[in-house]
Coordinates of C-alpha atoms in Angstrom, one line a residue:
X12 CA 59.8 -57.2 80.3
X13 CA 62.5 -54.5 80.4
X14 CA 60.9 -51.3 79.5
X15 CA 62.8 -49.7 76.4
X16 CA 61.6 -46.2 74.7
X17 CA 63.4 -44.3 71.9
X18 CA 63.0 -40.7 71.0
X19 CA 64.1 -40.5 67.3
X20 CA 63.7 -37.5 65.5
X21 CA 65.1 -35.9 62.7
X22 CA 67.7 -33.3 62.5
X23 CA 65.7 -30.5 60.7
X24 CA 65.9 -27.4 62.7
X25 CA 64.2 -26.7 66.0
X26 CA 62.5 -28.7 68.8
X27 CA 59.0 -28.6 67.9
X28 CA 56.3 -28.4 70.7
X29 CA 55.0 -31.6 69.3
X30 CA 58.7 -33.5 69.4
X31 CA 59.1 -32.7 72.9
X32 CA 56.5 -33.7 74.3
X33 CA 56.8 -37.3 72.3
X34 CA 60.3 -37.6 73.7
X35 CA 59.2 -36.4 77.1
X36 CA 56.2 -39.4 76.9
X37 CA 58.6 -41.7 75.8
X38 CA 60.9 -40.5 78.5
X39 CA 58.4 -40.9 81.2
X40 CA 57.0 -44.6 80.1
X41 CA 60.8 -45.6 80.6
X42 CA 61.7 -43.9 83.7
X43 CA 58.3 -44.9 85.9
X44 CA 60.5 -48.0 85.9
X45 CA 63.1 -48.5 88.0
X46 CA 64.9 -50.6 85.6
X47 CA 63.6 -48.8 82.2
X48 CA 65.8 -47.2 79.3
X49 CA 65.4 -44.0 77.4
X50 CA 67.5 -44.1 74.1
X51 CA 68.1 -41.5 71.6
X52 CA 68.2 -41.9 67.8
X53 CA 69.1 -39.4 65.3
X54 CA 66.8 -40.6 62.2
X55 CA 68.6 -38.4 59.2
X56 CA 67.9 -40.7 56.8
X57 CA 66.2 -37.8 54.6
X58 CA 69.6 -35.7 53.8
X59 CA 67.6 -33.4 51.6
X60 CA 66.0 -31.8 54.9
X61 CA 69.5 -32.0 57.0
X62 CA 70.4 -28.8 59.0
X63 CA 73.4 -28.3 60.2
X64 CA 74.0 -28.0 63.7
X65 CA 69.8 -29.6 64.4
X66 CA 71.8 -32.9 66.1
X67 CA 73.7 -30.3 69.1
X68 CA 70.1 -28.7 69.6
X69 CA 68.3 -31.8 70.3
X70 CA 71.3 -32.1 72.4
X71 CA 70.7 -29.4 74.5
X72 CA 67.1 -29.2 74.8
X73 CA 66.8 -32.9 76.4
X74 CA 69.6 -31.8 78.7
X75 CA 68.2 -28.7 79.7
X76 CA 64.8 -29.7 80.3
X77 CA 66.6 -32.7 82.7
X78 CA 65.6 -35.4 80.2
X79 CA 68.9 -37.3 79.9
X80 CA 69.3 -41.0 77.8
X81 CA 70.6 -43.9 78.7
X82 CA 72.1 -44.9 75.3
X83 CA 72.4 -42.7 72.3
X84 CA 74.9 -41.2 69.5
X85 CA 76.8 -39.4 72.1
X86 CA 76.8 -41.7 75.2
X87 CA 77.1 -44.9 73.0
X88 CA 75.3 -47.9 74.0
X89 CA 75.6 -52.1 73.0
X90 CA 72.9 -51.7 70.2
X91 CA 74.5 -48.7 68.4
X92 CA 75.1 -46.5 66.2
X93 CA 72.3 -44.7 67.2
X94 CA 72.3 -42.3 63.6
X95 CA 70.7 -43.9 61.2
X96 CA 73.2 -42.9 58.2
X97 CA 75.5 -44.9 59.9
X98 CA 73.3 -47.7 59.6
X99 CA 72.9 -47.8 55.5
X100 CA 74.6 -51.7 55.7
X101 CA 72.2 -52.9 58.1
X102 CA 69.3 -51.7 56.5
X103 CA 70.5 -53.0 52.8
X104 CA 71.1 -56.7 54.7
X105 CA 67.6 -56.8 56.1
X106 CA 66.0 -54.9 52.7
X107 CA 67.4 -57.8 50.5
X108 CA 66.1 -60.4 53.2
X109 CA 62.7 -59.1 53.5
X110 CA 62.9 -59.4 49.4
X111 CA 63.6 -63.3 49.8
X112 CA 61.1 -63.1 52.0
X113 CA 58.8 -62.4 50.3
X114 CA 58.0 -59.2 52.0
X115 CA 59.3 -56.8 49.5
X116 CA 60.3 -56.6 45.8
X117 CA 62.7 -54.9 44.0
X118 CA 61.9 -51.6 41.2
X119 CA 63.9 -50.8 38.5
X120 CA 64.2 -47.2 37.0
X121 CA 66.7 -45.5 33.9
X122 CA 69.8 -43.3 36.1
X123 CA 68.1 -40.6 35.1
X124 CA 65.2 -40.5 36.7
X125 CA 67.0 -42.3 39.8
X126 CA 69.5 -39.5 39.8
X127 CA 65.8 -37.2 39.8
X128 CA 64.9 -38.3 42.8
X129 CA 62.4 -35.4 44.8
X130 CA 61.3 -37.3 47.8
X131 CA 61.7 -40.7 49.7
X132 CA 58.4 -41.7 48.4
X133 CA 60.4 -42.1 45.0
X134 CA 57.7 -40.5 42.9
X135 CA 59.4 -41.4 39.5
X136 CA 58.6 -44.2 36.9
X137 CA 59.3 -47.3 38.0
X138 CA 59.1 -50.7 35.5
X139 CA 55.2 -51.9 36.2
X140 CA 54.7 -54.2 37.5
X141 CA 57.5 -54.5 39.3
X142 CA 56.5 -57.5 41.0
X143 CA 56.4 -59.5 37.6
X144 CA 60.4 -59.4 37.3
X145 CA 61.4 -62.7 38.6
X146 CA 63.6 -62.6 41.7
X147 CA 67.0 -64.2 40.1
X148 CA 66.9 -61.6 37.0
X149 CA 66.5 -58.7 39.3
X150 CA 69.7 -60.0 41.2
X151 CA 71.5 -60.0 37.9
X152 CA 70.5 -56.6 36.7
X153 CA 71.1 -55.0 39.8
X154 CA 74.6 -57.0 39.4
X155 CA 74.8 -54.9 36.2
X156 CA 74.5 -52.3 37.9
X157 CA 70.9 -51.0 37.0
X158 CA 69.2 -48.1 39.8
X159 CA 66.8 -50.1 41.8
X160 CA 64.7 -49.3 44.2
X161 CA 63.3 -52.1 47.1
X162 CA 59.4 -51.7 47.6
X163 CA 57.4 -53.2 50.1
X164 CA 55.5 -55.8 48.7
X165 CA 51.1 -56.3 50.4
X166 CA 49.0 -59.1 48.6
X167 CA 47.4 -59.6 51.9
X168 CA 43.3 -60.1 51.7
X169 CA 41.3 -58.8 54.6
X170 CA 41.8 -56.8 57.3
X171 CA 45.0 -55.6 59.6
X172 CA 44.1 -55.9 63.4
X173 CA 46.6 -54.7 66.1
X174 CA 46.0 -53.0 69.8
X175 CA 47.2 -49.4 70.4
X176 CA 47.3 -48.7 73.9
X177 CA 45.4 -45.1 73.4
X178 CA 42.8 -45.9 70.8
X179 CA 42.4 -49.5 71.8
X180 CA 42.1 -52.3 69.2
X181 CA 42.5 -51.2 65.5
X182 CA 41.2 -52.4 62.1
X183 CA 42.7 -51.4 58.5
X184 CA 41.8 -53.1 55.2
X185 CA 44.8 -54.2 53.6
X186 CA 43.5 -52.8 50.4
X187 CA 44.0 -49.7 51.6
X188 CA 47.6 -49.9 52.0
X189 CA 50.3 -48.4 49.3
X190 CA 53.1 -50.7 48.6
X191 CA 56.1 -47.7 49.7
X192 CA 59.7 -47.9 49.0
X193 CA 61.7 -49.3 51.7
X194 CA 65.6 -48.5 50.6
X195 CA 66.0 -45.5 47.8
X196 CA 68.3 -46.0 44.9
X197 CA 70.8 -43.8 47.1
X198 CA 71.0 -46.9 49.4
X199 CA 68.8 -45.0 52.5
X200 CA 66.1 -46.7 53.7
X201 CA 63.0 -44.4 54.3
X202 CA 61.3 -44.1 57.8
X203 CA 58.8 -46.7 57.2
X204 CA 61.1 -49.4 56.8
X205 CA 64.4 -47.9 59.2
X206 CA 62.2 -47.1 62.2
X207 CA 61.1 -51.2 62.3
X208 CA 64.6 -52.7 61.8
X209 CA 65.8 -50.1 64.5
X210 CA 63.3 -50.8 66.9
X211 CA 63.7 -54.3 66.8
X212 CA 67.2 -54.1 66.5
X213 CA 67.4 -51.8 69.7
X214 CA 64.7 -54.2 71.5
X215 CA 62.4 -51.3 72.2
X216 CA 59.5 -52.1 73.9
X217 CA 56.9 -48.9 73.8
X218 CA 57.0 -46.6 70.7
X219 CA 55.1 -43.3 71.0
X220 CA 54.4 -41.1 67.9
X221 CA 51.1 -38.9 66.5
X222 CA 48.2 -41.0 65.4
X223 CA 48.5 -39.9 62.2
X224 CA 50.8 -43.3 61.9
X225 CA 47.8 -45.5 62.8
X226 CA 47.2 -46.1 59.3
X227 CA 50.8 -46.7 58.5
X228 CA 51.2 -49.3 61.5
X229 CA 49.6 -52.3 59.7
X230 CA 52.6 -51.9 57.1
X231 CA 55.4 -52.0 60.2
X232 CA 53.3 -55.1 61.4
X233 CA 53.6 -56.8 57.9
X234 CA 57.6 -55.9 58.2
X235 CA 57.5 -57.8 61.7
X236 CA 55.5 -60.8 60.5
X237 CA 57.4 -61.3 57.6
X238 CA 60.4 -61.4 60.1
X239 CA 59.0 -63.4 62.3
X240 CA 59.9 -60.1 64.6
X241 CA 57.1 -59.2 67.8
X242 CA 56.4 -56.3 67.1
X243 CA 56.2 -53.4 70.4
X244 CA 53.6 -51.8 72.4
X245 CA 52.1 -48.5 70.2
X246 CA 51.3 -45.4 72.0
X247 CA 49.6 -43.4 69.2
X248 CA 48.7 -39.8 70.7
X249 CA 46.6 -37.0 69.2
X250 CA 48.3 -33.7 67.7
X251 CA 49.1 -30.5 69.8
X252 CA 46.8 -28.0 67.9
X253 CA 46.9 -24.0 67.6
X254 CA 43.4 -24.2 67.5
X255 CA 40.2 -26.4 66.8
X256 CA 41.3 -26.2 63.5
X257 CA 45.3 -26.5 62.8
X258 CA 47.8 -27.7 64.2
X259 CA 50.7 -26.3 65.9
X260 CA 53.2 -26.1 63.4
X261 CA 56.7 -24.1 63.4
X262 CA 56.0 -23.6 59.7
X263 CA 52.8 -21.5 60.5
X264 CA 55.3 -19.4 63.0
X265 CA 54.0 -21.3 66.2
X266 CA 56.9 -21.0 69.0
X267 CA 59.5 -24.0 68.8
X268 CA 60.7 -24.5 72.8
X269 CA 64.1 -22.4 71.7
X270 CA 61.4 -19.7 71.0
X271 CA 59.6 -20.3 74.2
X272 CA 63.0 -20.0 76.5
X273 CA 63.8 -16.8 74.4
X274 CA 60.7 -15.2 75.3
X275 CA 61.6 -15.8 79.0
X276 CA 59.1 -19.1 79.4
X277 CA 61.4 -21.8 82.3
X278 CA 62.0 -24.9 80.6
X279 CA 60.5 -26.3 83.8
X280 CA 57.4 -24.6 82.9
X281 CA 57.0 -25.7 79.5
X282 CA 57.8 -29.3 80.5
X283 CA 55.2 -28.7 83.1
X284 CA 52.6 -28.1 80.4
X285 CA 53.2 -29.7 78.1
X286 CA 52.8 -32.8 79.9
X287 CA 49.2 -31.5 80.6
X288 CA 48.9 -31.4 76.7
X289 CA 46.9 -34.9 75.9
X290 CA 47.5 -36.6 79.5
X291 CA 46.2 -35.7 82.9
X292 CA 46.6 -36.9 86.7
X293 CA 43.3 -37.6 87.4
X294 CA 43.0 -34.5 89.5
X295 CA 42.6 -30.6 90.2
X296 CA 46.8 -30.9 90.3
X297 CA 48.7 -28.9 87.9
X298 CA 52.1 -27.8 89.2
X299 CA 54.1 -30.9 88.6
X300 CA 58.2 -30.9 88.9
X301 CA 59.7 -33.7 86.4
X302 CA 60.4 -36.0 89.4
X303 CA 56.6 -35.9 90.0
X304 CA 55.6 -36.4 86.8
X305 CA 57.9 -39.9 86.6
X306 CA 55.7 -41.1 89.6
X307 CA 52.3 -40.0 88.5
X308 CA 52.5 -40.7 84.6
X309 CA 50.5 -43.5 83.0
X310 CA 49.7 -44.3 79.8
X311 CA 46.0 -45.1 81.0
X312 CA 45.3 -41.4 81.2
X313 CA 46.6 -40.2 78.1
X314 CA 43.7 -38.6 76.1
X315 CA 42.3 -39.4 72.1
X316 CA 41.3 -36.1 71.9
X317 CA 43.7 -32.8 70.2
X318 CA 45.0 -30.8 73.0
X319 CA 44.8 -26.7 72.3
X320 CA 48.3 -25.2 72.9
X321 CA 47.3 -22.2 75.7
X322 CA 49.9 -19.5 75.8
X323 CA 47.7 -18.2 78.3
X324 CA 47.9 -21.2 80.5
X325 CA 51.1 -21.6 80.1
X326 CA 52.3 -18.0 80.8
X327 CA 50.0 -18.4 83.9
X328 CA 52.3 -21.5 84.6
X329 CA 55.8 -20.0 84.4
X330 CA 54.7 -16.9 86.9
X331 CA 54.1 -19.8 89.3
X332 CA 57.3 -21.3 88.8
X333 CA 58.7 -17.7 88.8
X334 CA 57.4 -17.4 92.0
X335 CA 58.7 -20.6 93.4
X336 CA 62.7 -19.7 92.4
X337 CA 64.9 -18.7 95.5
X338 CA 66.0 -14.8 95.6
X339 CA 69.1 -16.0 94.2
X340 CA 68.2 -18.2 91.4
X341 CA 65.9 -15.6 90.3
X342 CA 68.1 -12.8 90.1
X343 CA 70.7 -14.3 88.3
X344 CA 68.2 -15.2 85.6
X345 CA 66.5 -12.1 85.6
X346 CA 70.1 -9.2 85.6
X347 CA 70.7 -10.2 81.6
X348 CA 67.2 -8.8 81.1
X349 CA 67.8 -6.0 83.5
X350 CA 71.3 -5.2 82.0
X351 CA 69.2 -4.6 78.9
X352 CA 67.9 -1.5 79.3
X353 CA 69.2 -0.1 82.8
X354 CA 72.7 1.4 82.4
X355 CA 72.6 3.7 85.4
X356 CA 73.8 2.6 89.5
X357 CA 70.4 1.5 90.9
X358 CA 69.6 -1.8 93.5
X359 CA 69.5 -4.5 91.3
X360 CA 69.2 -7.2 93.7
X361 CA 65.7 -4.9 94.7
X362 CA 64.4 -4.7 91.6
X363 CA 64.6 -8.3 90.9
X364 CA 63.1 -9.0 94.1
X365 CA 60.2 -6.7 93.1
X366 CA 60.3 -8.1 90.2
X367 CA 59.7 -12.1 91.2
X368 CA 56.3 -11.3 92.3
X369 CA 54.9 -9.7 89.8
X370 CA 56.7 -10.7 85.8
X371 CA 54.9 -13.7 84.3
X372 CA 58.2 -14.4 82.0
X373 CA 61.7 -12.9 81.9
X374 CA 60.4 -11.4 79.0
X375 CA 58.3 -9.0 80.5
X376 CA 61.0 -7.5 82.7
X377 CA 62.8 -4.8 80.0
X378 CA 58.8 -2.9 79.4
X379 CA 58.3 -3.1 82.8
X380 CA 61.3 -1.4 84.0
X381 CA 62.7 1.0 81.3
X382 CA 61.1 4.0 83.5
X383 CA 64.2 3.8 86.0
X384 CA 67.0 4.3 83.2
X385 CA 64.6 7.5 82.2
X386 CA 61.1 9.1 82.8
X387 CA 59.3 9.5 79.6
X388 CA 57.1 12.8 79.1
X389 CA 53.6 12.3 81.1
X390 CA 50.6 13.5 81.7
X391 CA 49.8 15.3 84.9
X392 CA 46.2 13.6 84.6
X393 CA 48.1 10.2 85.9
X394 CA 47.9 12.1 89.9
X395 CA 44.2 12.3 89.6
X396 CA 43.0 8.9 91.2
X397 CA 39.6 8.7 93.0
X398 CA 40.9 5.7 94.8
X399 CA 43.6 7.5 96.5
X400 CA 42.1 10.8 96.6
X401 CA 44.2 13.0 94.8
X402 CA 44.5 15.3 92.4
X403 CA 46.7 17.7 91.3
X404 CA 46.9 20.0 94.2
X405 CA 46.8 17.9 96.7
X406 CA 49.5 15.8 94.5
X407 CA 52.1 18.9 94.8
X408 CA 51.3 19.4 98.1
X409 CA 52.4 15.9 99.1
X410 CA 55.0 15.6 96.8
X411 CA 56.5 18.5 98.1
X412 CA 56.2 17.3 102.0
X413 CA 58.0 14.0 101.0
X414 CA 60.7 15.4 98.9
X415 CA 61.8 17.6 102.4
X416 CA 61.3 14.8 104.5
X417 CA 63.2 12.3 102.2
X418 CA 66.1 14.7 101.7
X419 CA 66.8 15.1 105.7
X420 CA 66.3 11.2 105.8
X421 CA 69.7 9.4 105.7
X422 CA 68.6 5.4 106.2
X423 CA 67.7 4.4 102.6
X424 CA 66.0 1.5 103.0
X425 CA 62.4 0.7 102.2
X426 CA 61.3 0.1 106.2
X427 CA 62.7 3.2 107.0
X428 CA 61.3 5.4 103.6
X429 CA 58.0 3.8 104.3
X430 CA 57.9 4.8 108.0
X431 CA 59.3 8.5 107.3
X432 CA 56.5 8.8 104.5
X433 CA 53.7 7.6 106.7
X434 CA 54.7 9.8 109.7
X435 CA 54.6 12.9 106.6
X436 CA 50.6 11.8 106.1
X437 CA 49.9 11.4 109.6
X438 CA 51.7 14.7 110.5
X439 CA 50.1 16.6 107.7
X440 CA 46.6 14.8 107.9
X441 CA 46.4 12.7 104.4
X442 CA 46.0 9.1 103.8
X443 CA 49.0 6.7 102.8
X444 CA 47.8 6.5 99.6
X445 CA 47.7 10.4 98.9
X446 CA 51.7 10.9 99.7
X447 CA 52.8 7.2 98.5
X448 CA 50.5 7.6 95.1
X449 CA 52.0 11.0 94.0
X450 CA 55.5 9.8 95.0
X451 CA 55.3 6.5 93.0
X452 CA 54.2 8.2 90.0
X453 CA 56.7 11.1 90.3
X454 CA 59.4 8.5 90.7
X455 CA 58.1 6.2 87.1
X456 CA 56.0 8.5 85.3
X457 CA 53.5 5.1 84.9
X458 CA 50.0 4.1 86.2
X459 CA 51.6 1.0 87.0
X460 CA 55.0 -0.4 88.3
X461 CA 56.6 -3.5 89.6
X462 CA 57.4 -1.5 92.9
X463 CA 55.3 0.7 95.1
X464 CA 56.7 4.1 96.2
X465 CA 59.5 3.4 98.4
X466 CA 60.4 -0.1 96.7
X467 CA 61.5 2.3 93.4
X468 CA 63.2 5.0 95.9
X469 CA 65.6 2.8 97.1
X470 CA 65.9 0.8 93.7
X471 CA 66.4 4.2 92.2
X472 CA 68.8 5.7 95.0
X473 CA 68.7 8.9 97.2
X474 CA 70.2 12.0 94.7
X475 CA 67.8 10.5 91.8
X476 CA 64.6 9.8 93.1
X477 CA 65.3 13.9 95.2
X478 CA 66.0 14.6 91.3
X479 CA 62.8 13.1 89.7
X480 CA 60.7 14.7 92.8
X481 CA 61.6 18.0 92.1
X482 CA 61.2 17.9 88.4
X483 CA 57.7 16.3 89.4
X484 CA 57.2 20.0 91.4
X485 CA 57.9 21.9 88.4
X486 CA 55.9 19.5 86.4
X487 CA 52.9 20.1 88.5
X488 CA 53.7 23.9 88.3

């Protein structure tokens, strides 16, 4: 069997967490095969929740996070179109057979409450019961052009039994199951009925989605049967939740992934883990590159259980990817942020390779750096330190050896600073840490910083780290 998986969402804004990882499942069941497809559908058969512009952004998320389709709206394919607006004949010709069928009846309502409509469920008045209206007499009203509405039609006893390759084998009483509309009066088919003919239509063999659809599934299986259609391998998987109790959704304000790359998360990263969100490797492993993940993914391992979205974990999970990023790639990702808020000459390529060891996300560069553009008032309490054995005295003291030796020094480069300040300890009988301590906080006016002493000298430059030493002196009285 030829493995074929669709990703197929709807055009409504953002790529939620919870969308991406379904494609990037779906993604992975197809490519651990050397021969498998990965096919994109746009399913905006719901108009009412169309956004504009949704379609180019699911675009460029799969492409940026390296996920690229074989067949799909774009890229064409031999079982296209791959939107489903563009499919409205296809799904009338298969509604009206499943209606001969037996599988489905038709609904009749006045214009008025068709032209009413408020969701695909259809919740207006219909005829009832619907089913009573002989099959030739519907054909000629709808002739007459009376709004009708195709309905799916269950008189089943018992119960519904199918396999799902997460939760194992399933059982739903049919009673259980609402008769749903299938086409609207507009002539769209809803999901529950558009998603089957597509699927079969397109030959896909694995369909992944949340398990809230395991009670729905016994309804696409009646739409198979009915057809005499095989219907595919399910891969229901549990929800990505904020917490024990609710879900991640973007509604709530949880972070779509275009939220996640603006706050400076890789999209690497957040591939990364969110592949670890409901499926794991069977070991310590963590770090996985998408090229990895194609070998090691199985279905097997997916979980039943929710999976908690971590921003912890996953911020922990960019720094390492940070870290792993050439000088290069690095600092061309990381000068927008630095452009930000640093307007004066200092050494950029420097700072960003200060920076790569220590940011978590490209976020966190502008709060850690904004002390170079300019020193903010601080207190002279920040040269008392117990670990380095200073305090204010012995602070001037050193700050006022290193800002003579620095001036006569005329190699600016961090060997060399680091050298010349060291020789200033040992000449003068202090520790390192009692001249480099003053000096890094005269230089940042901050406990902390990306860079130790020399580091921010030479990011900073000669005339304006002699500047902020000496207004340091007078600081310190």
């Amino acid at each position: 069997m030829t493995i074929r998986t669709r990703f197929a969402p709807s055009p409504t804004g953002y790529m939620h967490i919870g969308n991406l990882r379904t494609a990037l499942y779906e993604y992975l069941i197809a490519k651990g095969n050397s021969d498998g497809k990965f096919i994109l559908r746009i399913e905006d058969t719901d108009q009412k929740r169309y956004v504009e512009g949704a379609t180019d952004i699911i675009y460029a998320t799969l492409k940026r996070v390296g996920m690229n389709w074989d067949e799909g709206p774009d890229i064409g394919g031999k079982y296209g179109p791959y939107v489903q607006s563009e499919r409205k004949e296809i799904y009338a010709e298969y509604a009206h057979k499943l209606v001969e069928l037996g599988g489905a009846h038709y609904c009749f309502c006045s214009k008025e409450e068709a032209d009413e409509e408020k969701d695909e469920e259809q919740n207006i008045k219909f005829e009832d019961p619907c089913k009573n209206i002989p099959l030739e007499e519907a054909k000629k009203r709808i002739e007459a052009g009376e709004p009708y509405v195709i309905r799916q039609t269950i008189n089943k006893q018992g119960k519904s039994k199918y396999h799902d390759e997460v939760y194992g084998d399933i059982e739903i009483d049919y009673d259980e199951l609402d008769e749903g509309v299938l086409l609207k009066s507009d002539g769209f088919p809803t999901y529950n009925f558009a998603n089957v003919v597509d699927d079969h239509l397109m030959e896909i063999s694995h369909v992944v989605r949340g398990n809230e659809y395991i009670s729905s599934t016994p309804k696409y299986n009646l739409i198979y049967e009915s057809f005499g259609w095989t219907p595919p391998h399910y891969v229901h998987v549990p929800p990505v939740m904020k917490d024990a109790q609710h879900k991640l959704s973007k509604r709530n304000g949880d972070a779509s992934f275009q939220d996640l790359i603006a706050k400076g998360y890789l999209p690497e990263a957040i591939i990364n883990y969110i592949a670890l969100l409901g499926w794991n490797p069977g070991t310590d492993e963590e770090i996985f590159s998408l090229e990895e993940l194609k070998e090691r993914f199985s279905v097997e391992r997916l979980n039943r259980s929710p999976a908690i979205f971590d921003i912890v974990k996953l911020t922990w999970m960019n720094g390492q990817y940070i870290r792993k990023l050439s000088e290069e790639e690095f600092y061309e990702m990381a000068l927008p942020y630095i452009k930000k808020v640093i307007t004066r000459d200092v050494d950029n390529k420097l700072l960003s390779k200060v920076l790569q060891l220590r940011v978590e996300t490209l976020a966190d560069i502008p709060s850690q750096i904004g002390f170079l553009e300019q020193v903010e008032d601080y207190s002279n309490d920040l040269y008392i330190n117990k670990k380095m054995k200073t305090d204010g005295e012995i602070s001037k003291q050193a700050l006022g050896y290193a800002a003579a030796a620095l001036e006569q020094t005329e190699e600016w480069n961090n060997d060399n600073l680091f050298a010349v300040l060291k020789h200033v300890a040992e000449e003068k009988g202090l520790k390192n840490g009692q001249i480099m301590y003053p000096v890094r906080i005269a230089l940042s006016g901050k406990e902390t910083t990306p860079g130790g002493a020399t580091e921010l000298a030479v990011i900073l430059g000669k005339d304006e780290s002699l500047k902020r030493l000496k207004n340091a002196l007078l600081k310190l009285g």
